[in-house]
């Protein structure tokens, strides 16, 4: 029971992080391998606000989200758009965006190392016990979870109930056809890329409330987000959310039952099984 | 000429999500005939070729070639059984020259050539399709018709029993069209079975022994080109029901 | 006019010159330990090591465009095979075992991921060394008492250098044979258009797996040879993800589309890297990042591509000037 609840609480933040990547990959068609660094940047921002000005991480989000949006929007406009225009084939775009975002991720790591140094960081915010089903849990985990779920819901309804959300989904399904019906695909892609970055950074701020992080931990989160997105089926947000919880549960179970050092191994085992048996993801349609 | 069946389609069905692109199609293509697949855009012709060549997997049904089931096999396995094809949009290998592009067809497929033999065969194919002297050119320097020639030569390199031509004549001007029709009819006299997907009715009339008309994933008529093209259902399929 | 031969034709004069030049270069490189056995030799070991790894990486990734980040996994496994097996088998046997295990692992990875899109492959290989590292660490801490292994064997730096140089020669030989063989022709076709490749009868999955096996096996052998360089090996050294990234960068900066391309990247980058890690150890990530951006935005075909472009222009100028 303990494992289930901790796992679910962790899954909330994972869901947010993976949704960010999914927006970038699904709509803008860029597999952003600097996603984890964006998350860590969000964590650092929350940490900085909290330690230097005693600003609650939950308030810091109000600053983190727009900053991350602008940053990622610019990254898309400056770096990725060029690749999209230059690419002669989907495969070429894929390879180039992988290399380019790898480069960006290393640069971000380098910058964060230069700014904050290589130590581990954490801060104590809302470190009070909170009783849930007769068991005490840290309040910061619960609050982070609630916020994550809130943002997930907002994003889900925004995508499914608004005109702009519909536009985004259209581009995700078929960029060429979207262009033909008058959608400004380059700008929508930039918007999605920026939004994805913002969502991920918010996930990072929330995670920083209860996790210890350092400048180079981003790649682990990138891998987790990738595993979630691919397992969930690239276009399906419900799949992403469900898999995020599955991953949260699996990691918690492995960490508490076997060894905390094996969490990534567990994520990878799941990933391998999915690749072998349902490469299109749990909810993905079987492509031809 | 033997009477065996080159390709037999048995209840062949292909779904893309909710869309049925090919719907329980049944027909036979005989050995050594030129067979036409015609129909309006989106009627499922190219899908049929993709199913034969293993590019797509059948949703149900089966395809049999010379008494052996080929549906469910990979493209490479099917190519090695003697089925080769061209693509609707020409697919060249841009970093290789003309000779290498053509040679690629005759090394791994149904009939495999090596060394001197390969060189001889490539030269022969180039003279057949009218590319003599262009062997060392980069593929990107060729005109559209020449690229189509390269693709045809590549498909013929492995001496296939069956060759599938997907709108090979499309986009050619009237002079080139005549050359093209001659080229294709030459192939059948080498003893191969030719399946063509075409829109050009004159070409169908002058090339095909028999043809089949598809509409919305179903076959609506089958027979000799002249009979089929005068069929009322075919006319209404092409012109739209209201105009029939 | 640029023109490459079919897989089938005979040795050309140009290739013969290349062969003589390479033999000469290898001979020259082999004399290095005579002159210096200190810093220069250790730099030499590093350079030859990255030459082997990058060239064998490019054998697979150059034509197929699959970016493999599993080098560290293969390398670490090779190292651990030597570390763990020294008490039972002799060193040369262990190197052979490392090669086989690397090939088997590559085959498994290939079977699981190569039929899928390139993104899956990158992610899978990216996490693989991390996964193996976690498993090895866990196995060592739960079953053994220490977090590493001692490699106590009497091998000098010069010997390691010569062994690596032999492997490098071997890699170039394999690469040269592949380029002239049927499988090399198949790879060129796959790299151009995989759909066409399948339709001319190439079993694309098998070709890719075979190449990946060669590449993985060589990386494992390299790890095995280098194990004695560290007397004590730990998962963090053996499975360092940085190694995979460096190999990718060096190969791509040099030019992965040519057999001799990666070495053009290895020499300058290894020297730079050595300088940066010594003077600015905190800025290594920044440098890696900039190198990646350089590859994508400035020299997409590496130094080899750049050289070919200007060589072509020069020849054009020489042949057509009045």
PDB file of N, CA, C and O in Angstrom, chain C residues 282-317:
ATOM      1  N   UNK C 282      35.656  21.550 -15.557  1.00  0.00           N
ATOM      2  CA  UNK C 282      34.217  21.771 -15.412  1.00  0.00           C
ATOM      3  C   UNK C 282      33.537  22.135 -16.726  1.00  0.00           C
ATOM      4  O   UNK C 282      32.318  22.183 -16.806  1.00  0.00           O
ATOM      5  N   UNK C 283      34.333  22.419 -17.745  1.00  0.00           N
ATOM      6  CA  UNK C 283      33.735  22.877 -18.997  1.00  0.00           C
ATOM      7  C   UNK C 283      33.663  21.786 -20.047  1.00  0.00           C
ATOM      8  O   UNK C 283      33.373  22.055 -21.211  1.00  0.00           O
ATOM      9  N   UNK C 284      33.928  20.522 -19.652  1.00  0.00           N
ATOM     10  CA  UNK C 284      33.932  19.461 -20.659  1.00  0.00           C
ATOM     11  C   UNK C 284      32.560  19.287 -21.297  1.00  0.00           C
ATOM     12  O   UNK C 284      32.458  19.088 -22.501  1.00  0.00           O
ATOM     13  N   UNK C 285      31.511  19.378 -20.484  1.00  0.00           N
ATOM     14  CA  UNK C 285      30.165  19.199 -21.027  1.00  0.00           C
ATOM     15  C   UNK C 285      29.877  20.282 -22.060  1.00  0.00           C
ATOM     16  O   UNK C 285      29.322  20.017 -23.127  1.00  0.00           O
ATOM     17  N   UNK C 286      30.286  21.494 -21.748  1.00  0.00           N
ATOM     18  CA  UNK C 286      30.074  22.613 -22.662  1.00  0.00           C
ATOM     19  C   UNK C 286      30.758  22.330 -24.000  1.00  0.00           C
ATOM     20  O   UNK C 286      30.197  22.543 -25.070  1.00  0.00           O
ATOM     21  N   UNK C 287      31.981  21.823 -23.907  1.00  0.00           N
ATOM     22  CA  UNK C 287      32.727  21.545 -25.128  1.00  0.00           C
ATOM     23  C   UNK C 287      32.047  20.452 -25.952  1.00  0.00           C
ATOM     24  O   UNK C 287      31.928  20.564 -27.177  1.00  0.00           O
ATOM     25  N   UNK C 288      31.574  19.414 -25.273  1.00  0.00           N
ATOM     26  CA  UNK C 288      30.855  18.354 -25.991  1.00  0.00           C
ATOM     27  C   UNK C 288      29.643  18.932 -26.710  1.00  0.00           C
ATOM     28  O   UNK C 288      29.379  18.621 -27.870  1.00  0.00           O
ATOM     29  N   UNK C 289      28.924  19.779 -25.984  1.00  0.00           N
ATOM     30  CA  UNK C 289      27.717  20.379 -26.566  1.00  0.00           C
ATOM     31  C   UNK C 289      28.044  21.176 -27.805  1.00  0.00           C
ATOM     32  O   UNK C 289      27.391  21.042 -28.841  1.00  0.00           O
ATOM     33  N   UNK C 290      29.074  22.001 -27.711  1.00  0.00           N
ATOM     34  CA  UNK C 290      29.454  22.820 -28.861  1.00  0.00           C
ATOM     35  C   UNK C 290      29.890  21.939 -30.027  1.00  0.00           C
ATOM     36  O   UNK C 290      29.585  22.229 -31.184  1.00  0.00           O
ATOM     37  N   UNK C 291      30.591  20.841 -29.705  1.00  0.00           N
ATOM     38  CA  UNK C 291      31.026  19.933 -30.770  1.00  0.00           C
ATOM     39  C   UNK C 291      29.826  19.353 -31.504  1.00  0.00           C
ATOM     40  O   UNK C 291      29.809  19.278 -32.735  1.00  0.00           O
ATOM     41  N   UNK C 292      28.791  18.968 -30.750  1.00  0.00           N
ATOM     42  CA  UNK C 292      27.589  18.426 -31.385  1.00  0.00           C
ATOM     43  C   UNK C 292      26.959  19.466 -32.312  1.00  0.00           C
ATOM     44  O   UNK C 292      26.576  19.164 -33.443  1.00  0.00           O
ATOM     45  N   UNK C 293      26.853  20.701 -31.819  1.00  0.00           N
ATOM     46  CA  UNK C 293      26.227  21.739 -32.641  1.00  0.00           C
ATOM     47  C   UNK C 293      27.070  22.002 -33.886  1.00  0.00           C
ATOM     48  O   UNK C 293      26.538  22.229 -34.971  1.00  0.00           O
ATOM     49  N   UNK C 294      28.384  21.958 -33.715  1.00  0.00           N
ATOM     50  CA  UNK C 294      29.287  22.144 -34.847  1.00  0.00           C
ATOM     51  C   UNK C 294      29.009  21.093 -35.922  1.00  0.00           C
ATOM     52  O   UNK C 294      28.920  21.405 -37.115  1.00  0.00           O
ATOM     53  N   UNK C 295      28.843  19.857 -35.476  1.00  0.00           N
ATOM     54  CA  UNK C 295      28.602  18.771 -36.432  1.00  0.00           C
ATOM     55  C   UNK C 295      27.312  19.021 -37.197  1.00  0.00           C
ATOM     56  O   UNK C 295      27.254  18.875 -38.418  1.00  0.00           O
ATOM     57  N   UNK C 296      26.271  19.409 -36.476  1.00  0.00           N
ATOM     58  CA  UNK C 296      24.968  19.534 -37.133  1.00  0.00           C
ATOM     59  C   UNK C 296      24.915  20.783 -38.016  1.00  0.00           C
ATOM     60  O   UNK C 296      24.422  20.741 -39.134  1.00  0.00           O
ATOM     61  N   UNK C 297      25.422  21.905 -37.500  1.00  0.00           N
ATOM     62  CA  UNK C 297      25.159  23.168 -38.189  1.00  0.00           C
ATOM     63  C   UNK C 297      26.307  23.635 -39.081  1.00  0.00           C
ATOM     64  O   UNK C 297      26.085  24.423 -39.987  1.00  0.00           O
ATOM     65  N   UNK C 298      27.538  23.181 -38.822  1.00  0.00           N
ATOM     66  CA  UNK C 298      28.639  23.723 -39.612  1.00  0.00           C
ATOM     67  C   UNK C 298      29.265  22.694 -40.555  1.00  0.00           C
ATOM     68  O   UNK C 298      29.456  22.979 -41.735  1.00  0.00           O
ATOM     69  N   UNK C 299      29.579  21.512 -40.051  1.00  0.00           N
ATOM     70  CA  UNK C 299      30.250  20.543 -40.928  1.00  0.00           C
ATOM     71  C   UNK C 299      29.510  19.209 -40.919  1.00  0.00           C
ATOM     72  O   UNK C 299      29.959  18.223 -40.330  1.00  0.00           O
ATOM     73  N   UNK C 300      28.346  19.172 -41.605  1.00  0.00           N
ATOM     74  CA  UNK C 300      27.506  17.974 -41.552  1.00  0.00           C
ATOM     75  C   UNK C 300      28.193  16.716 -42.085  1.00  0.00           C
ATOM     76  O   UNK C 300      27.814  15.619 -41.727  1.00  0.00           O
ATOM     77  N   UNK C 301      29.187  16.846 -42.949  1.00  0.00           N
ATOM     78  CA  UNK C 301      29.870  15.640 -43.422  1.00  0.00           C
ATOM     79  C   UNK C 301      31.275  15.529 -42.844  1.00  0.00           C
ATOM     80  O   UNK C 301      32.116  14.809 -43.370  1.00  0.00           O
ATOM     81  N   UNK C 302      31.525  16.277 -41.804  1.00  0.00           N
ATOM     82  CA  UNK C 302      32.796  16.156 -41.111  1.00  0.00           C
ATOM     83  C   UNK C 302      33.957  16.741 -41.888  1.00  0.00           C
ATOM     84  O   UNK C 302      33.808  17.302 -42.977  1.00  0.00           O
ATOM     85  N   UNK C 303      35.127  16.618 -41.310  1.00  0.00           N
ATOM     86  CA  UNK C 303      36.328  17.118 -41.974  1.00  0.00           C
ATOM     87  C   UNK C 303      36.529  16.416 -43.316  1.00  0.00           C
ATOM     88  O   UNK C 303      36.992  17.029 -44.280  1.00  0.00           O
ATOM     89  N   UNK C 304      36.191  15.129 -43.369  1.00  0.00           N
ATOM     90  CA  UNK C 304      36.360  14.389 -44.620  1.00  0.00           C
ATOM     91  C   UNK C 304      35.511  15.017 -45.717  1.00  0.00           C
ATOM     92  O   UNK C 304      35.978  15.244 -46.830  1.00  0.00           O
ATOM     93  N   UNK C 305      34.263  15.335 -45.380  1.00  0.00           N
ATOM     94  CA  UNK C 305      33.370  15.946 -46.363  1.00  0.00           C
ATOM     95  C   UNK C 305      33.878  17.313 -46.786  1.00  0.00           C
ATOM     96  O   UNK C 305      33.856  17.675 -47.964  1.00  0.00           O
ATOM     97  N   UNK C 306      34.353  18.058 -45.804  1.00  0.00           N
ATOM     98  CA  UNK C 306      34.896  19.395 -46.067  1.00  0.00           C
ATOM     99  C   UNK C 306      36.090  19.295 -47.017  1.00  0.00           C
ATOM    100  O   UNK C 306      36.188  20.023 -48.009  1.00  0.00           O
ATOM    101  N   UNK C 307      36.985  18.371 -46.690  1.00  0.00           N
ATOM    102  CA  UNK C 307      38.172  18.178 -47.515  1.00  0.00           C
ATOM    103  C   UNK C 307      37.802  17.791 -48.935  1.00  0.00           C
ATOM    104  O   UNK C 307      38.337  18.342 -49.900  1.00  0.00           O
ATOM    105  N   UNK C 308      36.839  16.871 -49.051  1.00  0.00           N
ATOM    106  CA  UNK C 308      36.437  16.423 -50.383  1.00  0.00           C
ATOM    107  C   UNK C 308      35.867  17.562 -51.198  1.00  0.00           C
ATOM    108  O   UNK C 308      36.121  17.686 -52.393  1.00  0.00           O
ATOM    109  N   UNK C 309      35.091  18.418 -50.514  1.00  0.00           N
ATOM    110  CA  UNK C 309      34.466  19.536 -51.208  1.00  0.00           C
ATOM    111  C   UNK C 309      35.545  20.452 -51.793  1.00  0.00           C
ATOM    112  O   UNK C 309      35.508  20.813 -52.971  1.00  0.00           O
ATOM    113  N   UNK C 310      36.538  20.795 -50.956  1.00  0.00           N
ATOM    114  CA  UNK C 310      37.553  21.731 -51.426  1.00  0.00           C
ATOM    115  C   UNK C 310      38.512  21.072 -52.407  1.00  0.00           C
ATOM    116  O   UNK C 310      38.986  21.708 -53.340  1.00  0.00           O
ATOM    117  N   UNK C 311      38.771  19.798 -52.213  1.00  0.00           N
ATOM    118  CA  UNK C 311      39.591  19.058 -53.169  1.00  0.00           C
ATOM    119  C   UNK C 311      38.908  19.058 -54.534  1.00  0.00           C
ATOM    120  O   UNK C 311      39.546  19.287 -55.570  1.00  0.00           O
ATOM    121  N   UNK C 312      37.596  18.829 -54.526  1.00  0.00           N
ATOM    122  CA  UNK C 312      36.830  18.852 -55.766  1.00  0.00           C
ATOM    123  C   UNK C 312      36.937  20.202 -56.446  1.00  0.00           C
ATOM    124  O   UNK C 312      37.180  20.314 -57.650  1.00  0.00           O
ATOM    125  N   UNK C 313      36.800  21.272 -55.646  1.00  0.00           N
ATOM    126  CA  UNK C 313      36.873  22.620 -56.202  1.00  0.00           C
ATOM    127  C   UNK C 313      38.262  22.881 -56.786  1.00  0.00           C
ATOM    128  O   UNK C 313      38.405  23.468 -57.851  1.00  0.00           O
ATOM    129  N   UNK C 314      39.276  22.417 -56.034  1.00  0.00           N
ATOM    130  CA  UNK C 314      40.641  22.626 -56.483  1.00  0.00           C
ATOM    131  C   UNK C 314      40.880  21.911 -57.808  1.00  0.00           C
ATOM    132  O   UNK C 314      41.447  22.475 -58.745  1.00  0.00           O
ATOM    133  N   UNK C 315      40.403  20.656 -57.899  1.00  0.00           N
ATOM    134  CA  UNK C 315      40.608  19.903 -59.122  1.00  0.00           C
ATOM    135  C   UNK C 315      39.891  20.558 -60.288  1.00  0.00           C
ATOM    136  O   UNK C 315      40.405  20.630 -61.408  1.00  0.00           O
ATOM    137  N   UNK C 316      38.714  21.050 -60.005  1.00  0.00           N
ATOM    138  CA  UNK C 316      37.945  21.732 -61.035  1.00  0.00           C
ATOM    139  C   UNK C 316      38.716  22.943 -61.542  1.00  0.00           C
ATOM    140  O   UNK C 316      38.840  23.181 -62.742  1.00  0.00           O
ATOM    141  N   UNK C 317      39.289  23.679 -60.580  1.00  0.00           N
ATOM    142  CA  UNK C 317      40.045  24.874 -60.929  1.00  0.00           C
ATOM    143  C   UNK C 317      41.295  24.486 -61.732  1.00  0.00           C
ATOM    144  O   UNK C 317      41.620  25.092 -62.741  1.00  0.00           O
TER     145      UNK C 317
END
